[in-house]
């Protein structure tokens, strides 16, 4: 909700104005003394009606206007769109996307047919298999079903043990939903309660990328049953499975899409010049898109080198490309 206050500017004080405040709440009306008074040649009267909380000032003539506090979003509904861009080298994975959409339709429904309770979909498998890219692409597919936007956070921010704290992610989500920085509660439980309140009547997606533990997402579950939460992780999260998460296993790319991904990065001419030489190292990447992409990038940087000689000349086993993929 926006944070707006109402203020009054006093232009003329009546001669016999009376104090209209009775404690913190007033339900009265007060007029100027007998005969009233003149303001610009016009008789003025002073009235205070309705319910007033806090101090009140009776004045002969008042101009009322609204003040919008810094950081508030009065008069506007903020729709966050936080998805990262999808790489142009993304392979379609049409089968995965169709299965995910089918699960969404069968379990969650659409519009008035939406089921009760928050739906959570978890995508899992080993590093480099393309879970994050698939999740982002699928959320783009279903975006029209969630008109209130997308909240996104990536937990893995670097090397081993370097993950974002849930409290930091929650604060970012609240800011994205229109809460002013100065209005954020210090207590994490109060922040989580406000987050659930703000999402209770919205239809949005929350995508949590590279989650390691179920407790990381507990405070980030939106409050509305019309919302969808998507997680990506390297293994199924038991605590989420207990709460009904729908688990989707992300498998390796098939042979056709492996070569298509390689060609998308190096260009079709490079791979077509020696399809057999291109296919062999691509197959050795075991269908992991990020490993294939790392190898293709190294190939693109050496346009004059025959593909058959590339891996040996680089003096890098393919597991080195695995490491490049996981740190990129």
PDB file of C-alpha atoms in Angstrom:
ATOM      1  CA  UNK A   1       0.000   0.000   0.000  1.00  0.00           C
ATOM      2  CA  UNK A   2       1.308   3.539  -0.664  1.00  0.00           C
ATOM      3  CA  UNK A   3       2.380   5.691   2.218  1.00  0.00           C
ATOM      4  CA  UNK A   4       0.514   9.015   1.859  1.00  0.00           C
ATOM      5  CA  UNK A   5      -0.289  11.672   4.411  1.00  0.00           C
ATOM      6  CA  UNK A   6      -2.587  14.670   4.240  1.00  0.00           C
ATOM      7  CA  UNK A   7      -1.421  18.129   5.265  1.00  0.00           C
ATOM      8  CA  UNK A   8      -3.140  21.491   5.675  1.00  0.00           C
ATOM      9  CA  UNK A   9      -1.888  25.047   5.146  1.00  0.00           C
ATOM     10  CA  UNK A  10      -3.351  27.736   7.427  1.00  0.00           C
ATOM     11  CA  UNK A  11      -4.148  30.967   5.637  1.00  0.00           C
ATOM     12  CA  UNK A  12      -6.415  32.792   8.134  1.00  0.00           C
ATOM     13  CA  UNK A  13      -6.965  32.200  11.842  1.00  0.00           C
ATOM     14  CA  UNK A  14     -10.424  32.957  13.289  1.00  0.00           C
ATOM     15  CA  UNK A  15     -10.642  35.394  16.196  1.00  0.00           C
ATOM     16  CA  UNK A  16     -12.268  32.899  18.571  1.00  0.00           C
ATOM     17  CA  UNK A  17     -11.161  29.472  17.284  1.00  0.00           C
ATOM     18  CA  UNK A  18     -11.625  26.707  19.811  1.00  0.00           C
ATOM     19  CA  UNK A  19      -9.502  23.637  20.403  1.00  0.00           C
ATOM     20  CA  UNK A  20     -11.259  20.734  18.658  1.00  0.00           C
ATOM     21  CA  UNK A  21      -8.974  17.943  19.824  1.00  0.00           C
ATOM     22  CA  UNK A  22     -10.224  15.552  22.489  1.00  0.00           C
ATOM     23  CA  UNK A  23      -7.385  13.139  23.180  1.00  0.00           C
ATOM     24  CA  UNK A  24      -6.250  11.374  20.035  1.00  0.00           C
ATOM     25  CA  UNK A  25      -9.651  11.058  18.343  1.00  0.00           C
ATOM     26  CA  UNK A  26     -12.186  13.796  17.663  1.00  0.00           C
ATOM     27  CA  UNK A  27     -15.747  13.504  16.289  1.00  0.00           C
ATOM     28  CA  UNK A  28     -16.963  17.094  16.518  1.00  0.00           C
ATOM     29  CA  UNK A  29     -17.571  20.284  14.585  1.00  0.00           C
ATOM     30  CA  UNK A  30     -16.422  23.732  15.662  1.00  0.00           C
ATOM     31  CA  UNK A  31     -17.296  27.162  14.192  1.00  0.00           C
ATOM     32  CA  UNK A  32     -15.667  30.539  14.659  1.00  0.00           C
ATOM     33  CA  UNK A  33     -17.098  32.866  17.339  1.00  0.00           C
ATOM     34  CA  UNK A  34     -20.313  34.879  16.958  1.00  0.00           C
ATOM     35  CA  UNK A  35     -20.390  36.855  13.801  1.00  0.00           C
ATOM     36  CA  UNK A  36     -17.637  34.727  12.351  1.00  0.00           C
ATOM     37  CA  UNK A  37     -14.851  36.573  10.620  1.00  0.00           C
ATOM     38  CA  UNK A  38     -14.015  37.906   7.217  1.00  0.00           C
ATOM     39  CA  UNK A  39     -11.414  36.383   4.883  1.00  0.00           C
ATOM     40  CA  UNK A  40     -11.195  38.313   1.641  1.00  0.00           C
ATOM     41  CA  UNK A  41     -14.645  39.815   2.292  1.00  0.00           C
ATOM     42  CA  UNK A  42     -16.283  36.380   2.730  1.00  0.00           C
ATOM     43  CA  UNK A  43     -17.616  34.959   6.005  1.00  0.00           C
ATOM     44  CA  UNK A  44     -15.663  31.910   7.033  1.00  0.00           C
ATOM     45  CA  UNK A  45     -16.671  28.972   9.197  1.00  0.00           C
ATOM     46  CA  UNK A  46     -14.459  26.343  10.731  1.00  0.00           C
ATOM     47  CA  UNK A  47     -15.612  22.706  10.667  1.00  0.00           C
ATOM     48  CA  UNK A  48     -13.860  19.507  11.716  1.00  0.00           C
ATOM     49  CA  UNK A  49     -15.783  16.351  10.773  1.00  0.00           C
ATOM     50  CA  UNK A  50     -15.273  12.611  10.678  1.00  0.00           C
ATOM     51  CA  UNK A  51     -12.559  10.911  12.720  1.00  0.00           C
ATOM     52  CA  UNK A  52      -9.227  12.591  13.402  1.00  0.00           C
ATOM     53  CA  UNK A  53      -6.201  10.740  14.806  1.00  0.00           C
ATOM     54  CA  UNK A  54      -3.526  12.856  16.445  1.00  0.00           C
ATOM     55  CA  UNK A  55      -3.342  16.661  16.746  1.00  0.00           C
ATOM     56  CA  UNK A  56      -5.672  18.932  14.760  1.00  0.00           C
ATOM     57  CA  UNK A  57      -5.647  22.682  14.142  1.00  0.00           C
ATOM     58  CA  UNK A  58      -8.798  24.743  13.551  1.00  0.00           C
ATOM     59  CA  UNK A  59      -8.285  27.513  11.018  1.00  0.00           C
ATOM     60  CA  UNK A  60     -10.372  30.014   9.173  1.00  0.00           C
ATOM     61  CA  UNK A  61      -9.326  28.935   5.680  1.00  0.00           C
ATOM     62  CA  UNK A  62      -7.501  25.751   4.787  1.00  0.00           C
ATOM     63  CA  UNK A  63      -6.045  24.393   1.558  1.00  0.00           C
ATOM     64  CA  UNK A  64      -5.777  20.591   1.594  1.00  0.00           C
ATOM     65  CA  UNK A  65      -3.334  18.633  -0.501  1.00  0.00           C
ATOM     66  CA  UNK A  66      -1.517  15.296  -0.501  1.00  0.00           C
ATOM     67  CA  UNK A  67       2.140  14.788   0.251  1.00  0.00           C
ATOM     68  CA  UNK A  68       3.807  11.697  -1.178  1.00  0.00           C
ATOM     69  CA  UNK A  69       6.672  10.531   1.031  1.00  0.00           C
ATOM     70  CA  UNK A  70      10.015   9.783  -0.647  1.00  0.00           C
ATOM     71  CA  UNK A  71      10.090   6.267  -2.082  1.00  0.00           C
ATOM     72  CA  UNK A  72       6.336   5.719  -1.986  1.00  0.00           C
ATOM     73  CA  UNK A  73       4.338   4.536  -4.984  1.00  0.00           C
ATOM     74  CA  UNK A  74       1.048   6.359  -4.540  1.00  0.00           C
ATOM     75  CA  UNK A  75      -1.263   6.006  -7.491  1.00  0.00           C
ATOM     76  CA  UNK A  76       0.802   3.300  -9.191  1.00  0.00           C
ATOM     77  CA  UNK A  77       0.953  -0.475  -8.987  1.00  0.00           C
ATOM     78  CA  UNK A  78       4.500  -1.673  -9.439  1.00  0.00           C
ATOM     79  CA  UNK A  79       4.863  -4.775 -11.628  1.00  0.00           C
ATOM     80  CA  UNK A  80       8.359  -6.260 -11.214  1.00  0.00           C
ATOM     81  CA  UNK A  81       9.972  -7.929 -14.242  1.00  0.00           C
ATOM     82  CA  UNK A  82      13.265  -9.245 -12.862  1.00  0.00           C
ATOM     83  CA  UNK A  83      14.053 -12.149 -15.186  1.00  0.00           C
ATOM     84  CA  UNK A  84      17.619 -12.144 -16.533  1.00  0.00           C
ATOM     85  CA  UNK A  85      18.001 -12.201 -20.320  1.00  0.00           C
ATOM     86  CA  UNK A  86      18.035 -15.556 -22.096  1.00  0.00           C
ATOM     87  CA  UNK A  87      21.186 -16.328 -24.070  1.00  0.00           C
ATOM     88  CA  UNK A  88      20.730 -16.348 -27.833  1.00  0.00           C
ATOM     89  CA  UNK A  89      22.429 -19.739 -27.915  1.00  0.00           C
ATOM     90  CA  UNK A  90      19.608 -21.353 -25.936  1.00  0.00           C
ATOM     91  CA  UNK A  91      18.401 -24.616 -27.434  1.00  0.00           C
ATOM     92  CA  UNK A  92      14.653 -24.958 -27.556  1.00  0.00           C
ATOM     93  CA  UNK A  93      14.120 -27.817 -25.048  1.00  0.00           C
ATOM     94  CA  UNK A  94      10.564 -27.843 -26.336  1.00  0.00           C
ATOM     95  CA  UNK A  95       9.756 -31.160 -24.666  1.00  0.00           C
ATOM     96  CA  UNK A  96      10.771 -29.920 -21.195  1.00  0.00           C
ATOM     97  CA  UNK A  97       8.807 -26.718 -21.602  1.00  0.00           C
ATOM     98  CA  UNK A  98       5.687 -28.544 -22.753  1.00  0.00           C
ATOM     99  CA  UNK A  99       5.842 -30.985 -19.820  1.00  0.00           C
ATOM    100  CA  UNK A 100       6.258 -28.140 -17.342  1.00  0.00           C
ATOM    101  CA  UNK A 101       3.309 -26.266 -18.843  1.00  0.00           C
ATOM    102  CA  UNK A 102       1.200 -29.415 -18.681  1.00  0.00           C
ATOM    103  CA  UNK A 103       1.997 -29.832 -14.984  1.00  0.00           C
ATOM    104  CA  UNK A 104       1.054 -26.200 -14.416  1.00  0.00           C
ATOM    105  CA  UNK A 105      -2.272 -26.593 -16.227  1.00  0.00           C
ATOM    106  CA  UNK A 106      -3.201 -29.854 -14.507  1.00  0.00           C
ATOM    107  CA  UNK A 107      -2.159 -28.880 -10.987  1.00  0.00           C
ATOM    108  CA  UNK A 108      -2.591 -25.125 -10.815  1.00  0.00           C
ATOM    109  CA  UNK A 109      -5.285 -24.397 -13.373  1.00  0.00           C
ATOM    110  CA  UNK A 110      -5.877 -20.963 -14.834  1.00  0.00           C
ATOM    111  CA  UNK A 111      -8.038 -17.992 -13.924  1.00  0.00           C
ATOM    112  CA  UNK A 112     -11.032 -18.989 -11.789  1.00  0.00           C
ATOM    113  CA  UNK A 113      -9.957 -22.639 -11.982  1.00  0.00           C
ATOM    114  CA  UNK A 114      -6.736 -22.143 -10.017  1.00  0.00           C
ATOM    115  CA  UNK A 115      -6.226 -24.686  -7.263  1.00  0.00           C
ATOM    116  CA  UNK A 116      -5.941 -23.929  -3.595  1.00  0.00           C
ATOM    117  CA  UNK A 117      -2.479 -23.356  -2.193  1.00  0.00           C
ATOM    118  CA  UNK A 118       0.797 -22.154  -3.649  1.00  0.00           C
ATOM    119  CA  UNK A 119       2.272 -24.280  -6.439  1.00  0.00           C
ATOM    120  CA  UNK A 120       6.030 -24.930  -6.370  1.00  0.00           C
ATOM    121  CA  UNK A 121       7.964 -26.437  -9.295  1.00  0.00           C
ATOM    122  CA  UNK A 122      11.531 -27.595  -8.733  1.00  0.00           C
ATOM    123  CA  UNK A 123      13.982 -28.162 -11.616  1.00  0.00           C
ATOM    124  CA  UNK A 124      16.995 -30.229 -10.640  1.00  0.00           C
ATOM    125  CA  UNK A 125      20.068 -32.020 -11.979  1.00  0.00           C
ATOM    126  CA  UNK A 126      23.838 -31.672 -12.080  1.00  0.00           C
ATOM    127  CA  UNK A 127      25.771 -28.457 -12.663  1.00  0.00           C
ATOM    128  CA  UNK A 128      25.973 -27.352 -16.294  1.00  0.00           C
ATOM    129  CA  UNK A 129      22.817 -29.108 -17.466  1.00  0.00           C
ATOM    130  CA  UNK A 130      21.001 -25.826 -18.215  1.00  0.00           C
ATOM    131  CA  UNK A 131      18.416 -25.686 -15.398  1.00  0.00           C
ATOM    132  CA  UNK A 132      18.563 -21.925 -14.975  1.00  0.00           C
ATOM    133  CA  UNK A 133      18.238 -21.111 -18.666  1.00  0.00           C
ATOM    134  CA  UNK A 134      15.353 -23.559 -19.047  1.00  0.00           C
ATOM    135  CA  UNK A 135      13.571 -22.075 -16.019  1.00  0.00           C
ATOM    136  CA  UNK A 136      13.889 -18.518 -17.333  1.00  0.00           C
ATOM    137  CA  UNK A 137      12.725 -19.544 -20.815  1.00  0.00           C
ATOM    138  CA  UNK A 138       9.713 -21.399 -19.424  1.00  0.00           C
ATOM    139  CA  UNK A 139       8.676 -18.509 -17.190  1.00  0.00           C
ATOM    140  CA  UNK A 140       8.768 -16.295 -20.279  1.00  0.00           C
ATOM    141  CA  UNK A 141       6.455 -18.810 -21.998  1.00  0.00           C
ATOM    142  CA  UNK A 142       3.832 -18.607 -19.244  1.00  0.00           C
ATOM    143  CA  UNK A 143       4.259 -14.913 -18.457  1.00  0.00           C
ATOM    144  CA  UNK A 144       0.793 -13.919 -19.685  1.00  0.00           C
ATOM    145  CA  UNK A 145      -0.777 -16.154 -17.035  1.00  0.00           C
ATOM    146  CA  UNK A 146       0.930 -14.115 -14.301  1.00  0.00           C
ATOM    147  CA  UNK A 147       0.177 -10.447 -15.032  1.00  0.00           C
ATOM    148  CA  UNK A 148       1.590  -9.150 -11.740  1.00  0.00           C
ATOM    149  CA  UNK A 149       5.152  -9.848 -12.800  1.00  0.00           C
ATOM    150  CA  UNK A 150       8.187 -11.940 -11.884  1.00  0.00           C
ATOM    151  CA  UNK A 151      10.511 -11.780  -8.884  1.00  0.00           C
ATOM    152  CA  UNK A 152      13.947 -13.366  -9.434  1.00  0.00           C
ATOM    153  CA  UNK A 153      16.952 -14.094  -7.247  1.00  0.00           C
ATOM    154  CA  UNK A 154      20.093 -16.172  -7.748  1.00  0.00           C
ATOM    155  CA  UNK A 155      21.565 -17.666  -4.594  1.00  0.00           C
ATOM    156  CA  UNK A 156      24.907 -18.885  -5.954  1.00  0.00           C
ATOM    157  CA  UNK A 157      26.978 -15.724  -6.356  1.00  0.00           C
ATOM    158  CA  UNK A 158      30.479 -17.102  -6.773  1.00  0.00           C
ATOM    159  CA  UNK A 159      32.737 -19.827  -5.468  1.00  0.00           C
ATOM    160  CA  UNK A 160      32.071 -22.517  -2.878  1.00  0.00           C
ATOM    161  CA  UNK A 161      30.120 -21.278   0.109  1.00  0.00           C
ATOM    162  CA  UNK A 162      29.304 -17.925  -1.473  1.00  0.00           C
ATOM    163  CA  UNK A 163      25.521 -17.676  -1.426  1.00  0.00           C
ATOM    164  CA  UNK A 164      23.068 -14.846  -0.933  1.00  0.00           C
ATOM    165  CA  UNK A 165      21.245 -14.635   2.371  1.00  0.00           C
ATOM    166  CA  UNK A 166      17.476 -15.075   2.303  1.00  0.00           C
ATOM    167  CA  UNK A 167      17.065 -11.831   4.275  1.00  0.00           C
ATOM    168  CA  UNK A 168      18.858  -9.893   1.537  1.00  0.00           C
ATOM    169  CA  UNK A 169      16.694 -11.481  -1.158  1.00  0.00           C
ATOM    170  CA  UNK A 170      13.524 -10.730   0.812  1.00  0.00           C
ATOM    171  CA  UNK A 171      14.475  -7.067   1.218  1.00  0.00           C
ATOM    172  CA  UNK A 172      15.062  -6.819  -2.534  1.00  0.00           C
ATOM    173  CA  UNK A 173      11.677  -8.358  -3.266  1.00  0.00           C
ATOM    174  CA  UNK A 174       9.906  -5.906  -0.948  1.00  0.00           C
ATOM    175  CA  UNK A 175      11.602  -2.972  -2.666  1.00  0.00           C
ATOM    176  CA  UNK A 176      10.584  -4.386  -6.051  1.00  0.00           C
ATOM    177  CA  UNK A 177       6.978  -4.562  -4.828  1.00  0.00           C
ATOM    178  CA  UNK A 178       6.999  -0.855  -3.977  1.00  0.00           C
ATOM    179  CA  UNK A 179       7.946  -0.731  -0.288  1.00  0.00           C
ATOM    180  CA  UNK A 180      10.147   2.267   0.468  1.00  0.00           C
ATOM    181  CA  UNK A 181      13.620   1.630   1.871  1.00  0.00           C
ATOM    182  CA  UNK A 182      12.859   3.520   5.066  1.00  0.00           C
ATOM    183  CA  UNK A 183       9.681   1.476   5.589  1.00  0.00           C
ATOM    184  CA  UNK A 184      11.413  -1.933   5.675  1.00  0.00           C
ATOM    185  CA  UNK A 185      10.999  -3.689   9.003  1.00  0.00           C
ATOM    186  CA  UNK A 186      14.200  -4.614  10.828  1.00  0.00           C
ATOM    187  CA  UNK A 187      12.729  -7.872  12.109  1.00  0.00           C
ATOM    188  CA  UNK A 188      12.974 -10.642   9.452  1.00  0.00           C
ATOM    189  CA  UNK A 189       9.670 -12.196  10.546  1.00  0.00           C
ATOM    190  CA  UNK A 190       7.887  -8.874  10.141  1.00  0.00           C
ATOM    191  CA  UNK A 191       9.419  -8.491   6.667  1.00  0.00           C
ATOM    192  CA  UNK A 192       8.237 -11.979   5.709  1.00  0.00           C
ATOM    193  CA  UNK A 193       4.720 -11.212   6.971  1.00  0.00           C
ATOM    194  CA  UNK A 194       4.630  -7.989   4.938  1.00  0.00           C
ATOM    195  CA  UNK A 195       5.829  -9.895   1.870  1.00  0.00           C
ATOM    196  CA  UNK A 196       3.045 -12.441   2.238  1.00  0.00           C
ATOM    197  CA  UNK A 197       0.530  -9.630   2.629  1.00  0.00           C
ATOM    198  CA  UNK A 198       1.718  -7.832  -0.502  1.00  0.00           C
ATOM    199  CA  UNK A 199       1.597 -11.029  -2.572  1.00  0.00           C
ATOM    200  CA  UNK A 200      -1.650 -12.438  -1.130  1.00  0.00           C
ATOM    201  CA  UNK A 201      -3.832 -11.038  -3.909  1.00  0.00           C
ATOM    202  CA  UNK A 202      -1.315 -10.982  -6.735  1.00  0.00           C
ATOM    203  CA  UNK A 203      -0.736 -13.409  -9.565  1.00  0.00           C
ATOM    204  CA  UNK A 204       3.020 -13.523  -9.991  1.00  0.00           C
ATOM    205  CA  UNK A 205       5.997 -15.871 -10.354  1.00  0.00           C
ATOM    206  CA  UNK A 206       8.884 -16.144  -7.895  1.00  0.00           C
ATOM    207  CA  UNK A 207      11.964 -17.769  -9.489  1.00  0.00           C
ATOM    208  CA  UNK A 208      14.699 -18.793  -7.039  1.00  0.00           C
ATOM    209  CA  UNK A 209      17.804 -19.906  -8.898  1.00  0.00           C
ATOM    210  CA  UNK A 210      20.514 -22.279  -7.659  1.00  0.00           C
ATOM    211  CA  UNK A 211      19.032 -23.007  -4.236  1.00  0.00           C
ATOM    212  CA  UNK A 212      21.034 -25.319  -1.946  1.00  0.00           C
ATOM    213  CA  UNK A 213      18.703 -25.778   1.030  1.00  0.00           C
ATOM    214  CA  UNK A 214      14.960 -25.739   1.578  1.00  0.00           C
ATOM    215  CA  UNK A 215      15.231 -23.292   4.469  1.00  0.00           C
ATOM    216  CA  UNK A 216      16.545 -20.655   2.043  1.00  0.00           C
ATOM    217  CA  UNK A 217      13.137 -20.370   0.382  1.00  0.00           C
ATOM    218  CA  UNK A 218      10.855 -20.609   3.429  1.00  0.00           C
ATOM    219  CA  UNK A 219      10.468 -16.859   3.947  1.00  0.00           C
ATOM    220  CA  UNK A 220      10.222 -16.263   0.173  1.00  0.00           C
ATOM    221  CA  UNK A 221       7.052 -18.263  -0.416  1.00  0.00           C
ATOM    222  CA  UNK A 222       4.448 -15.752  -1.673  1.00  0.00           C
ATOM    223  CA  UNK A 223       1.143 -15.488   0.173  1.00  0.00           C
ATOM    224  CA  UNK A 224      -1.265 -15.951  -2.720  1.00  0.00           C
ATOM    225  CA  UNK A 225      -2.560 -19.261  -4.063  1.00  0.00           C
ATOM    226  CA  UNK A 226      -2.562 -17.720  -7.545  1.00  0.00           C
ATOM    227  CA  UNK A 227       1.231 -17.377  -7.412  1.00  0.00           C
ATOM    228  CA  UNK A 228       3.840 -19.819  -8.719  1.00  0.00           C
ATOM    229  CA  UNK A 229       7.258 -20.447  -7.180  1.00  0.00           C
ATOM    230  CA  UNK A 230       9.980 -22.051  -9.310  1.00  0.00           C
ATOM    231  CA  UNK A 231      13.296 -23.282  -7.917  1.00  0.00           C
ATOM    232  CA  UNK A 232      16.406 -24.662  -9.565  1.00  0.00           C
ATOM    233  CA  UNK A 233      18.750 -26.873  -7.567  1.00  0.00           C
ATOM    234  CA  UNK A 234      21.260 -29.653  -8.012  1.00  0.00           C
ATOM    235  CA  UNK A 235      19.204 -32.172  -6.069  1.00  0.00           C
ATOM    236  CA  UNK A 236      15.565 -32.371  -4.936  1.00  0.00           C
ATOM    237  CA  UNK A 237      14.962 -30.391  -1.759  1.00  0.00           C
ATOM    238  CA  UNK A 238      13.338 -32.719   0.746  1.00  0.00           C
ATOM    239  CA  UNK A 239      11.645 -29.986   2.757  1.00  0.00           C
ATOM    240  CA  UNK A 240       9.947 -28.675  -0.388  1.00  0.00           C
ATOM    241  CA  UNK A 241       8.938 -32.143  -1.544  1.00  0.00           C
ATOM    242  CA  UNK A 242       7.143 -32.595   1.775  1.00  0.00           C
ATOM    243  CA  UNK A 243       5.081 -29.496   0.934  1.00  0.00           C
ATOM    244  CA  UNK A 244       4.009 -30.823  -2.457  1.00  0.00           C
ATOM    245  CA  UNK A 245       6.658 -29.413  -4.807  1.00  0.00           C
ATOM    246  CA  UNK A 246       6.429 -30.821  -8.330  1.00  0.00           C
ATOM    247  CA  UNK A 247       9.914 -32.051  -9.230  1.00  0.00           C
ATOM    248  CA  UNK A 248      11.122 -31.907 -12.835  1.00  0.00           C
ATOM    249  CA  UNK A 249      14.324 -33.730 -13.774  1.00  0.00           C
ATOM    250  CA  UNK A 250      16.330 -31.821 -16.406  1.00  0.00           C
ATOM    251  CA  UNK A 251      18.200 -34.267 -18.610  1.00  0.00           C
ATOM    252  CA  UNK A 252      21.094 -33.802 -21.053  1.00  0.00           C
ATOM    253  CA  UNK A 253      20.584 -32.509 -24.587  1.00  0.00           C
ATOM    254  CA  UNK A 254      20.054 -35.034 -27.328  1.00  0.00           C
ATOM    255  CA  UNK A 255      22.607 -35.351 -30.126  1.00  0.00           C
ATOM    256  CA  UNK A 256      20.745 -33.054 -32.527  1.00  0.00           C
ATOM    257  CA  UNK A 257      20.463 -30.205 -30.045  1.00  0.00           C
ATOM    258  CA  UNK A 258      24.039 -30.625 -28.836  1.00  0.00           C
ATOM    259  CA  UNK A 259      25.387 -29.888 -32.318  1.00  0.00           C
ATOM    260  CA  UNK A 260      22.819 -27.108 -32.842  1.00  0.00           C
ATOM    261  CA  UNK A 261      24.047 -25.375 -29.688  1.00  0.00           C
ATOM    262  CA  UNK A 262      27.667 -25.701 -30.824  1.00  0.00           C
ATOM    263  CA  UNK A 263      26.817 -24.246 -34.248  1.00  0.00           C
ATOM    264  CA  UNK A 264      24.838 -21.425 -32.678  1.00  0.00           C
ATOM    265  CA  UNK A 265      27.991 -20.190 -30.959  1.00  0.00           C
ATOM    266  CA  UNK A 266      30.691 -20.930 -33.546  1.00  0.00           C
ATOM    267  CA  UNK A 267      28.558 -20.249 -36.608  1.00  0.00           C
ATOM    268  CA  UNK A 268      27.257 -22.923 -39.003  1.00  0.00           C
ATOM    269  CA  UNK A 269      30.171 -22.679 -41.453  1.00  0.00           C
ATOM    270  CA  UNK A 270      32.755 -23.754 -38.870  1.00  0.00           C
ATOM    271  CA  UNK A 271      30.919 -26.912 -37.849  1.00  0.00           C
ATOM    272  CA  UNK A 272      29.758 -27.793 -41.361  1.00  0.00           C
ATOM    273  CA  UNK A 273      33.353 -27.741 -42.607  1.00  0.00           C
ATOM    274  CA  UNK A 274      34.000 -30.934 -40.646  1.00  0.00           C
ATOM    275  CA  UNK A 275      30.885 -32.372 -39.045  1.00  0.00           C
ATOM    276  CA  UNK A 276      32.615 -35.505 -37.771  1.00  0.00           C
ATOM    277  CA  UNK A 277      35.362 -33.500 -36.098  1.00  0.00           C
ATOM    278  CA  UNK A 278      32.778 -31.202 -34.507  1.00  0.00           C
ATOM    279  CA  UNK A 279      30.524 -34.036 -33.357  1.00  0.00           C
ATOM    280  CA  UNK A 280      33.186 -35.974 -31.466  1.00  0.00           C
ATOM    281  CA  UNK A 281      34.136 -33.378 -28.803  1.00  0.00           C
ATOM    282  CA  UNK A 282      30.512 -32.233 -28.556  1.00  0.00           C
ATOM    283  CA  UNK A 283      29.456 -35.786 -27.719  1.00  0.00           C
ATOM    284  CA  UNK A 284      32.199 -35.997 -25.109  1.00  0.00           C
ATOM    285  CA  UNK A 285      30.506 -33.096 -23.283  1.00  0.00           C
ATOM    286  CA  UNK A 286      27.742 -35.568 -22.355  1.00  0.00           C
ATOM    287  CA  UNK A 287      24.932 -33.246 -23.357  1.00  0.00           C
ATOM    288  CA  UNK A 288      25.711 -30.550 -20.769  1.00  0.00           C
ATOM    289  CA  UNK A 289      24.885 -27.231 -22.445  1.00  0.00           C
ATOM    290  CA  UNK A 290      27.279 -25.100 -20.422  1.00  0.00           C
ATOM    291  CA  UNK A 291      30.187 -27.444 -21.152  1.00  0.00           C
ATOM    292  CA  UNK A 292      29.337 -27.432 -24.862  1.00  0.00           C
ATOM    293  CA  UNK A 293      29.123 -23.633 -24.783  1.00  0.00           C
ATOM    294  CA  UNK A 294      32.549 -23.336 -23.144  1.00  0.00           C
ATOM    295  CA  UNK A 295      34.100 -25.613 -25.756  1.00  0.00           C
ATOM    296  CA  UNK A 296      32.343 -23.748 -28.587  1.00  0.00           C
ATOM    297  CA  UNK A 297      33.618 -20.416 -27.253  1.00  0.00           C
ATOM    298  CA  UNK A 298      37.192 -21.734 -27.247  1.00  0.00           C
ATOM    299  CA  UNK A 299      36.653 -22.952 -30.813  1.00  0.00           C
ATOM    300  CA  UNK A 300      35.282 -19.593 -31.975  1.00  0.00           C
ATOM    301  CA  UNK A 301      38.381 -17.845 -30.641  1.00  0.00           C
ATOM    302  CA  UNK A 302      40.617 -20.023 -32.878  1.00  0.00           C
ATOM    303  CA  UNK A 303      39.018 -19.693 -36.334  1.00  0.00           C
ATOM    304  CA  UNK A 304      42.034 -21.002 -38.241  1.00  0.00           C
ATOM    305  CA  UNK A 305      42.582 -24.184 -36.253  1.00  0.00           C
ATOM    306  CA  UNK A 306      41.142 -27.483 -37.513  1.00  0.00           C
ATOM    307  CA  UNK A 307      38.522 -28.829 -35.159  1.00  0.00           C
ATOM    308  CA  UNK A 308      40.215 -32.215 -35.004  1.00  0.00           C
ATOM    309  CA  UNK A 309      43.332 -30.626 -33.525  1.00  0.00           C
ATOM    310  CA  UNK A 310      41.625 -28.164 -31.202  1.00  0.00           C
ATOM    311  CA  UNK A 311      41.225 -30.152 -27.981  1.00  0.00           C
ATOM    312  CA  UNK A 312      44.756 -31.611 -28.086  1.00  0.00           C
ATOM    313  CA  UNK A 313      46.303 -28.249 -28.950  1.00  0.00           C
ATOM    314  CA  UNK A 314      44.525 -26.548 -26.085  1.00  0.00           C
ATOM    315  CA  UNK A 315      45.971 -29.243 -23.835  1.00  0.00           C
ATOM    316  CA  UNK A 316      42.764 -29.175 -21.836  1.00  0.00           C
ATOM    317  CA  UNK A 317      40.747 -32.266 -21.041  1.00  0.00           C
ATOM    318  CA  UNK A 318      37.022 -31.784 -21.432  1.00  0.00           C
ATOM    319  CA  UNK A 319      36.543 -31.710 -17.660  1.00  0.00           C
ATOM    320  CA  UNK A 320      38.401 -28.383 -17.817  1.00  0.00           C
ATOM    321  CA  UNK A 321      35.548 -27.061 -19.932  1.00  0.00           C
ATOM    322  CA  UNK A 322      33.225 -28.379 -17.228  1.00  0.00           C
ATOM    323  CA  UNK A 323      35.044 -26.215 -14.702  1.00  0.00           C
ATOM    324  CA  UNK A 324      34.904 -23.237 -17.071  1.00  0.00           C
ATOM    325  CA  UNK A 325      31.157 -23.739 -17.410  1.00  0.00           C
ATOM    326  CA  UNK A 326      30.493 -23.909 -13.673  1.00  0.00           C
ATOM    327  CA  UNK A 327      32.450 -20.730 -12.956  1.00  0.00           C
ATOM    328  CA  UNK A 328      31.141 -18.664 -15.882  1.00  0.00           C
TER     329      UNK A 328
END
